[in-house]
Structures are given as C-alpha cells and as structure tokens.
mmCIF file of C-alpha atoms in Angstrom:
data_model
loop_
_atom_site.group_PDB
_atom_site.id
_atom_site.type_symbol
_atom_site.label_atom_id
_atom_site.label_comp_id
_atom_site.label_asym_id
_atom_site.label_seq_id
_atom_site.Cartn_x
_atom_site.Cartn_y
_atom_site.Cartn_z
ATOM 1 C CA MET R 137 81.943 115.146 64.803
ATOM 2 C CA ARG R 138 82.461 114.034 68.411
ATOM 3 C CA PRO R 139 82.523 110.251 69.233
ATOM 4 C CA PRO R 140 79.596 108.846 71.256
ATOM 5 C CA ALA R 141 79.689 109.245 75.033
ATOM 6 C CA ALA R 142 80.170 105.488 75.598
ATOM 7 C CA ILE R 143 83.322 105.470 73.467
ATOM 8 C CA ARG R 144 84.667 108.593 75.162
ATOM 9 C CA GLU R 145 84.105 106.961 78.550
ATOM 10 C CA LYS R 146 85.989 103.802 77.534
ATOM 11 C CA VAL R 147 88.878 105.858 76.182
ATOM 12 C CA LEU R 148 88.948 107.810 79.442
ATOM 13 C CA TRP R 149 89.755 104.748 81.562
ATOM 14 C CA LEU R 150 91.615 102.718 78.924
ATOM 15 C CA ALA R 151 94.155 105.396 77.992
ATOM 16 C CA PRO R 152 95.795 105.715 81.468
ATOM 17 C CA LEU R 153 95.793 101.907 81.833
ATOM 18 C CA ILE R 154 97.549 101.338 78.504
ATOM 19 C CA THR R 155 99.998 104.162 79.262
ATOM 20 C CA ALA R 156 100.870 102.589 82.635
ATOM 21 C CA ILE R 157 101.433 99.173 81.008
ATOM 22 C CA VAL R 158 103.693 100.608 78.286
ATOM 23 C CA LEU R 159 105.643 102.610 80.862
ATOM 24 C CA TRP R 160 106.014 99.515 83.061
ATOM 25 C CA GLU R 161 107.290 97.419 80.127
ATOM 26 C CA PHE R 162 109.769 100.124 79.120
ATOM 27 C CA LEU R 163 111.125 100.754 82.632
ATOM 28 C CA ALA R 164 111.514 97.029 83.394
ATOM 29 C CA GLY R 165 113.104 96.172 80.034
ATOM 30 C CA TYR R 166 115.346 99.183 79.342
ATOM 31 C CA VAL R 167 115.948 100.986 82.660
ATOM 32 C CA VAL R 168 115.860 98.471 85.540
ATOM 33 C CA LYS R 169 116.927 95.428 83.458
ATOM 34 C CA ASN R 170 116.664 93.133 86.474
ATOM 35 C CA PRO R 171 113.621 90.817 86.760
ATOM 36 C CA ALA R 172 114.397 90.263 90.432
ATOM 37 C CA LEU R 173 113.637 93.935 91.041
ATOM 38 C CA LEU R 174 110.939 94.601 88.443
ATOM 39 C CA PRO R 175 109.807 91.943 85.935
ATOM 40 C CA ARG R 176 108.351 93.060 82.615
ATOM 41 C CA PHE R 177 104.605 93.235 82.184
ATOM 42 C CA SER R 178 104.783 90.560 79.465
ATOM 43 C CA GLU R 179 106.585 88.209 81.890
ATOM 44 C CA VAL R 180 103.880 88.749 84.509
ATOM 45 C CA VAL R 181 101.164 88.014 81.959
ATOM 46 C CA PHE R 182 102.923 84.789 80.932
ATOM 47 C CA SER R 183 103.204 83.777 84.591
ATOM 48 C CA PHE R 184 99.376 83.608 84.760
ATOM 49 C CA TYR R 185 99.583 80.773 82.226
ATOM 50 C CA LEU R 186 102.320 78.991 84.175
ATOM 51 C CA LEU R 187 100.341 79.292 87.419
ATOM 52 C CA ARG R 188 96.991 78.263 85.959
ATOM 53 C CA LYS R 189 96.824 75.064 88.070
ATOM 54 C CA ASN R 190 97.444 76.819 91.388
ATOM 55 C CA ILE R 191 95.292 79.917 90.944
ATOM 56 C CA PRO R 192 91.779 78.359 91.303
ATOM 57 C CA SER R 193 92.578 76.435 94.514
ATOM 58 C CA ASP R 194 94.395 79.423 96.020
ATOM 59 C CA ILE R 195 91.450 81.718 95.280
ATOM 60 C CA LEU R 196 88.986 79.255 96.844
ATOM 61 C CA THR R 197 91.100 78.909 99.992
ATOM 62 C CA SER R 198 91.434 82.678 100.328
ATOM 63 C CA PHE R 199 87.688 83.131 99.871
ATOM 64 C CA LEU R 200 87.127 80.569 102.643
ATOM 65 C CA HIS R 201 89.322 82.567 105.035
ATOM 66 C CA PHE R 202 87.716 85.842 103.958
ATOM 67 C CA SER R 203 84.193 84.455 104.403
ATOM 68 C CA ILE R 204 84.932 83.190 107.918
ATOM 69 C CA GLY R 205 86.383 86.537 109.000
ATOM 70 C CA LEU R 206 83.755 88.736 107.362
ATOM 71 C CA ALA R 207 80.765 86.685 108.565
ATOM 72 C CA LEU R 208 82.095 86.702 112.116
ATOM 73 C CA ALA R 209 82.857 90.423 112.009
ATOM 74 C CA PHE R 210 79.408 91.350 110.700
ATOM 75 C CA SER R 211 77.524 89.082 113.115
ATOM 76 C CA ILE R 212 79.283 90.624 116.136
ATOM 77 C CA ALA R 213 79.864 94.224 115.020
ATOM 78 C CA LEU R 214 76.283 94.932 113.891
ATOM 79 C CA PRO R 215 74.457 94.106 117.167
ATOM 80 C CA LEU R 216 77.249 95.710 119.181
ATOM 81 C CA GLY R 217 77.069 98.850 117.020
ATOM 82 C CA ILE R 218 73.296 98.976 117.486
ATOM 83 C CA GLY R 219 73.713 98.719 121.245
ATOM 84 C CA MET R 220 76.415 101.389 121.371
ATOM 85 C CA GLY R 221 74.500 103.766 119.124
ATOM 86 C CA TRP R 222 71.090 103.376 120.725
ATOM 87 C CA PHE R 223 71.841 102.797 124.415
ATOM 88 C CA ARG R 224 74.110 105.366 126.047
ATOM 89 C CA ASN R 225 75.087 103.065 128.919
ATOM 90 C CA VAL R 226 76.267 100.385 126.497
ATOM 91 C CA PHE R 227 78.376 102.987 124.721
ATOM 92 C CA LYS R 228 79.939 104.169 127.995
ATOM 93 C CA ALA R 229 80.731 100.606 129.038
ATOM 94 C CA VAL R 230 82.133 99.330 125.732
ATOM 95 C CA ASP R 231 83.776 102.376 124.129
ATOM 96 C CA PRO R 232 86.967 102.396 126.274
ATOM 97 C CA ILE R 233 87.640 98.741 125.398
ATOM 98 C CA ILE R 234 86.989 99.370 121.698
ATOM 99 C CA GLU R 235 89.304 102.390 121.631
ATOM 100 C CA ILE R 236 92.106 100.383 123.251
ATOM 101 C CA LEU R 237 91.753 97.442 120.855
ATOM 102 C CA ARG R 238 90.996 99.357 117.653
ATOM 103 C CA PRO R 239 94.491 100.806 117.013
ATOM 104 C CA ILE R 240 96.214 97.426 117.393
ATOM 105 C CA PRO R 241 97.164 96.202 113.871
ATOM 106 C CA PRO R 242 95.817 92.770 112.860
ATOM 107 C CA LEU R 243 99.434 91.630 112.355
ATOM 108 C CA ALA R 244 100.069 92.038 116.087
ATOM 109 C CA TRP R 245 97.362 89.457 116.810
ATOM 110 C CA ILE R 246 99.044 86.666 114.810
ATOM 111 C CA PRO R 247 100.801 85.057 117.835
ATOM 112 C CA LEU R 248 97.500 84.917 119.731
ATOM 113 C CA ALA R 249 95.672 83.618 116.656
ATOM 114 C CA ILE R 250 98.168 80.726 116.438
ATOM 115 C CA VAL R 251 97.896 79.976 120.161
ATOM 116 C CA TRP R 252 94.087 80.147 120.228
ATOM 117 C CA PHE R 253 93.212 78.507 116.915
ATOM 118 C CA HIS R 254 96.474 76.756 115.963
ATOM 119 C CA LEU R 255 97.378 76.618 112.258
ATOM 120 C CA THR R 256 93.802 76.294 110.995
ATOM 121 C CA HIS R 257 91.488 78.199 108.679
ATOM 122 C CA TYR R 258 89.937 79.796 111.758
ATOM 123 C CA ALA R 259 93.253 81.447 112.666
ATOM 124 C CA ALA R 260 93.337 83.165 109.254
ATOM 125 C CA GLY R 261 89.656 84.038 109.605
ATOM 126 C CA PHE R 262 90.373 85.613 112.985
ATOM 127 C CA ILE R 263 92.974 87.997 111.499
ATOM 128 C CA ILE R 264 90.538 89.010 108.738
ATOM 129 C CA PHE R 265 87.824 89.400 111.384
ATOM 130 C CA LEU R 266 90.008 91.945 113.217
ATOM 131 C CA GLY R 267 90.495 93.924 110.020
ATOM 132 C CA ALA R 268 86.792 93.989 109.123
ATOM 133 C CA PHE R 269 85.259 94.266 112.594
ATOM 134 C CA PHE R 270 86.022 97.860 113.547
ATOM 135 C CA PRO R 271 84.878 99.606 110.320
ATOM 136 C CA ILE R 272 81.563 97.706 110.483
ATOM 137 C CA LEU R 273 81.193 98.545 114.170
ATOM 138 C CA ILE R 274 81.904 102.248 113.644
ATOM 139 C CA GLY R 275 79.532 102.431 110.674
ATOM 140 C CA SER R 276 76.733 100.724 112.610
ATOM 141 C CA TYR R 277 77.287 102.791 115.729
ATOM 142 C CA THR R 278 77.348 106.061 113.780
ATOM 143 C CA GLY R 279 74.177 105.201 111.881
ATOM 144 C CA PHE R 280 72.143 104.437 115.004
ATOM 145 C CA ARG R 281 73.595 107.318 117.027
ATOM 146 C CA ASP R 282 72.652 109.868 114.370
ATOM 147 C CA VAL R 283 68.963 108.950 114.075
ATOM 148 C CA PRO R 284 67.145 112.346 114.193
ATOM 149 C CA ARG R 285 65.070 112.967 117.280
ATOM 150 C CA VAL R 286 62.084 114.012 115.160
ATOM 151 C CA LEU R 287 61.982 110.539 113.558
ATOM 152 C CA VAL R 288 61.991 108.870 116.964
ATOM 153 C CA GLU R 289 59.157 111.088 118.230
ATOM 154 C CA THR R 290 57.174 110.526 115.045
ATOM 155 C CA GLY R 291 57.634 106.783 115.426
ATOM 156 C CA LYS R 292 56.270 106.947 118.968
ATOM 157 C CA VAL R 293 53.230 108.895 117.809
ATOM 158 C CA LEU R 294 52.578 106.243 115.155
ATOM 159 C CA GLY R 295 52.694 103.407 117.658
ATOM 160 C CA CYS R 296 56.337 102.369 117.937
ATOM 161 C CA ILE R 297 56.467 102.078 121.706
ATOM 162 C CA GLY R 298 59.597 100.635 123.263
ATOM 163 C CA ASP R 299 63.180 100.353 122.107
ATOM 164 C CA LYS R 300 62.622 97.123 120.194
ATOM 165 C CA LYS R 301 59.997 98.628 117.864
ATOM 166 C CA LEU R 302 61.820 101.931 117.520
ATOM 167 C CA ILE R 303 65.036 100.167 116.533
ATOM 168 C CA ARG R 304 63.259 97.898 114.058
ATOM 169 C CA TYR R 305 60.926 100.375 112.352
ATOM 170 C CA VAL R 306 62.691 103.740 112.768
ATOM 171 C CA ALA R 307 66.392 103.465 113.522
ATOM 172 C CA LEU R 308 67.302 100.466 111.383
ATOM 173 C CA PRO R 309 65.973 101.833 108.061
ATOM 174 C CA TYR R 310 67.665 105.169 108.770
ATOM 175 C CA ALA R 311 70.999 103.571 109.748
ATOM 176 C CA LEU R 312 71.220 100.950 106.981
ATOM 177 C CA PRO R 313 73.196 103.141 104.543
ATOM 178 C CA SER R 314 75.751 103.847 107.270
ATOM 179 C CA VAL R 315 75.924 100.117 108.085
ATOM 180 C CA ALA R 316 76.454 99.398 104.389
ATOM 181 C CA THR R 317 79.258 101.944 104.153
ATOM 182 C CA GLY R 318 80.945 100.465 107.223
ATOM 183 C CA THR R 319 80.577 96.975 105.767
ATOM 184 C CA ARG R 320 82.085 98.070 102.468
ATOM 185 C CA VAL R 321 85.082 99.618 104.237
ATOM 186 C CA GLY R 322 85.336 96.548 106.484
ATOM 187 C CA MET R 323 85.406 94.275 103.442
ATOM 188 C CA GLY R 324 88.294 96.293 102.012
ATOM 189 C CA VAL R 325 90.316 96.256 105.232
ATOM 190 C CA GLY R 326 89.542 92.569 105.757
ATOM 191 C CA TRP R 327 90.743 91.764 102.247
ATOM 192 C CA MET R 328 93.941 93.772 102.855
ATOM 193 C CA SER R 329 94.539 91.585 105.929
ATOM 194 C CA LEU R 330 94.353 88.434 103.804
ATOM 195 C CA VAL R 331 98.077 88.167 103.013
ATOM 196 C CA ALA R 332 98.974 88.665 106.683
ATOM 197 C CA ALA R 333 96.352 86.082 107.645
ATOM 198 C CA GLU R 334 97.824 83.423 105.354
ATOM 199 C CA MET R 335 101.536 84.195 105.525
ATOM 200 C CA PHE R 336 102.055 82.177 108.723
ATOM 201 C CA GLY R 337 101.077 78.920 107.057
ATOM 202 C CA VAL R 338 97.549 78.090 108.182
ATOM 203 C CA SER R 339 97.177 75.967 105.027
ATOM 204 C CA LYS R 340 99.187 74.838 102.028
ATOM 205 C CA SER R 341 97.264 77.027 99.624
ATOM 206 C CA GLY R 342 95.823 80.532 99.472
ATOM 207 C CA LEU R 343 96.849 83.697 97.656
ATOM 208 C CA GLY R 344 98.730 85.139 100.621
ATOM 209 C CA PHE R 345 100.413 81.844 101.491
ATOM 210 C CA ARG R 346 101.622 81.254 97.935
ATOM 211 C CA LEU R 347 102.730 84.853 97.443
ATOM 212 C CA PHE R 348 104.776 85.168 100.606
ATOM 213 C CA ASN R 349 105.898 81.641 101.499
ATOM 214 C CA GLU R 350 106.724 80.338 98.026
ATOM 215 C CA PHE R 351 107.109 83.043 95.401
ATOM 216 C CA TYR R 352 108.826 85.613 97.592
ATOM 217 C CA TYR R 353 110.998 82.935 99.230
ATOM 218 C CA TRP R 354 112.329 81.842 95.808
ATOM 219 C CA LYS R 355 112.495 85.460 94.520
ATOM 220 C CA GLN R 356 109.983 84.747 91.727
ATOM 221 C CA MET R 357 108.920 88.346 91.447
ATOM 222 C CA ASP R 358 106.869 87.870 88.270
ATOM 223 C CA TYR R 359 104.744 85.348 90.181
ATOM 224 C CA VAL R 360 104.552 87.729 93.165
ATOM 225 C CA ILE R 361 103.222 90.562 91.006
ATOM 226 C CA ALA R 362 100.794 88.204 89.231
ATOM 227 C CA TYR R 363 99.270 87.256 92.578
ATOM 228 C CA MET R 364 99.225 90.901 93.670
ATOM 229 C CA LEU R 365 97.206 91.689 90.542
ATOM 230 C CA ILE R 366 94.822 88.811 91.331
ATOM 231 C CA LEU R 367 94.327 90.220 94.843
ATOM 232 C CA GLY R 368 93.569 93.646 93.416
ATOM 233 C CA LEU R 369 91.199 92.358 90.728
ATOM 234 C CA LEU R 370 89.255 90.174 93.167
ATOM 235 C CA ALA R 371 88.898 93.099 95.573
ATOM 236 C CA LEU R 372 87.588 95.225 92.709
ATOM 237 C CA ILE R 373 85.046 92.552 91.741
ATOM 238 C CA LEU R 374 83.866 92.164 95.360
ATOM 239 C CA ASP R 375 83.464 95.900 95.738
ATOM 240 C CA ARG R 376 81.546 96.256 92.460
ATOM 241 C CA LEU R 377 79.233 93.369 93.374
ATOM 242 C CA PHE R 378 78.547 94.895 96.784
ATOM 243 C CA ARG R 379 77.804 98.315 95.304
ATOM 244 C CA HIS R 380 75.544 96.809 92.642
ATOM 245 C CA PHE R 381 73.428 94.603 94.897
ATOM 246 C CA VAL R 382 73.428 96.693 98.086
ATOM 247 C CA GLU R 383 73.798 100.334 97.150
ATOM 248 C CA ASP R 384 72.217 100.328 93.680
ATOM 249 C CA LYS R 385 69.437 97.766 94.313
ATOM 250 C CA LEU R 386 68.694 97.638 98.038
ATOM 251 C CA PHE R 387 69.207 101.351 98.706
ATOM 252 C CA ARG R 388 67.773 102.732 95.511
ATOM 253 C CA TRP R 389 65.435 104.803 97.671
ATOM 254 C CA LYS R 390 68.456 106.556 99.179
ATOM 255 C CA LYS R 391 70.071 107.424 95.874
ATOM 256 C CA GLY R 392 71.989 110.650 96.217
ATOM 257 C CA ILE R 393 72.998 109.862 99.791
ATOM 258 C CA VAL R 394 74.811 106.549 99.536
ATOM 259 C CA LYS R 395 76.314 107.317 96.123
#
C-alpha cells in the first residue's frame, strides 16, 4: 500500500534536507575538524540561541534598508519601463544610458552612496535600489513593449482613444504579469545586495553589518553561517509571500502563464 500523496511530498523535500545536515555535521566534525573553517551544524543551531537578543533588531534594520531600496526602485522603474515600452522615442533616448549603467555592480556604487547620503539608512537603501531597479525596469519595459497589436486596435474600436486610456485599459493588464516577474527578480537581487549595503557601517545593526563587521572580523564562523541562514530563510519567506498574494491571488486569471 502506497503512502498518501501529502506524505510522499513531505518526504521528497525532507529527505535531501536531512541528508545535507547529516553530511555537514559529519564533514565538519570528522573531516575538517576546524570550526574556523567549517563549524558543525549543531554549533550553528546553538548560536541562534546565543544571538537571540541581536537577531530581532538586526532583522528590523535590514527590512528598513530593503524597504527603502525596493520602494524607490519600484516607484522609478515602473513609470520609466512604461515609457520605454510604449513610446519609441523614450526608449531611444533612455536605453543607451540604461545599458551603460546596468552592468555596473551595486558594490561599485558604495563610494558614491557614502558621499551622497553619508553613513545613513538611505545610503544602504540606495545600494539595494540599484540591485532591484534594473530587473523591475526590464520586466516593465518588456511587458509594455510586447502588447499585441490586435489588442491595441481592439481597444481603439471599443473607445480607448489616446495613449493614456490605451495604457490604462489595454497595456497595463496585459503587462502586469511581466511587471510582477521583474519585481520578483528585483526583490531577489535587492536582497542579495543587502550585505554589501550594510557592510560599510551605515548603522550599528543589520544582518549584513553584524555578519561582516563583527562576526567575520572576530572569525566567529558559526555566527556567520547562522546569519547566512537567516538571510536565506527571510528571502524564501518574502518570495513565498509575493507568489501567494501576487501570482496566486492577483493573477489567478493568468494561471498557466505566470506559474
């Protein structure tokens, strides 16, 4: 008799996870034997208890930096992407600048972020903004550029005269899944920029600040890995929340395309 599908599904994702943990514990304890290179999994788990007072404030500070960067990126990238995708002259004027700036890593902007915003939360937000901005822009631009001609002509026949109405009632609904995909990718890249955004000491707390400026400085590798796991788990939670509320709820009508 085969076990129920729900149990089989849990075993499917639990088995590799447990195997990885056992392998990690074995390699760290019996092969590497040096916590400075690879601490045991049990030591990392215990470090969560030791760091319990720092973790909440560091998470809140990192979320503040992430929120500043993501909100700024979305509020600028979306209208710019609409303009580039819908108006050819805007695309011709802006695209060369975007293509010059886009390959520059967010890390390279740190000196300018310090000069422009000093050691403030806005400096960290600016680095995250650079990570999130371009994926959102590309997703928005692609969505509006690819609106089928037949939809535009149909919209005109039904009374959508002028760019403003066509964008609102025809292009925007069509492009929203592409905007959502760009936003999801932008959130991931922005979150990956978090450690870089906080490592230059914009505040005395934050996951990236604590990981790089304190734990790494004192070679507390069990603490470093604990904070790396927190970064990964928070990114997973953010992504799942976004997919649940945006892709599964808001875009239910596009199921099969956005999933």
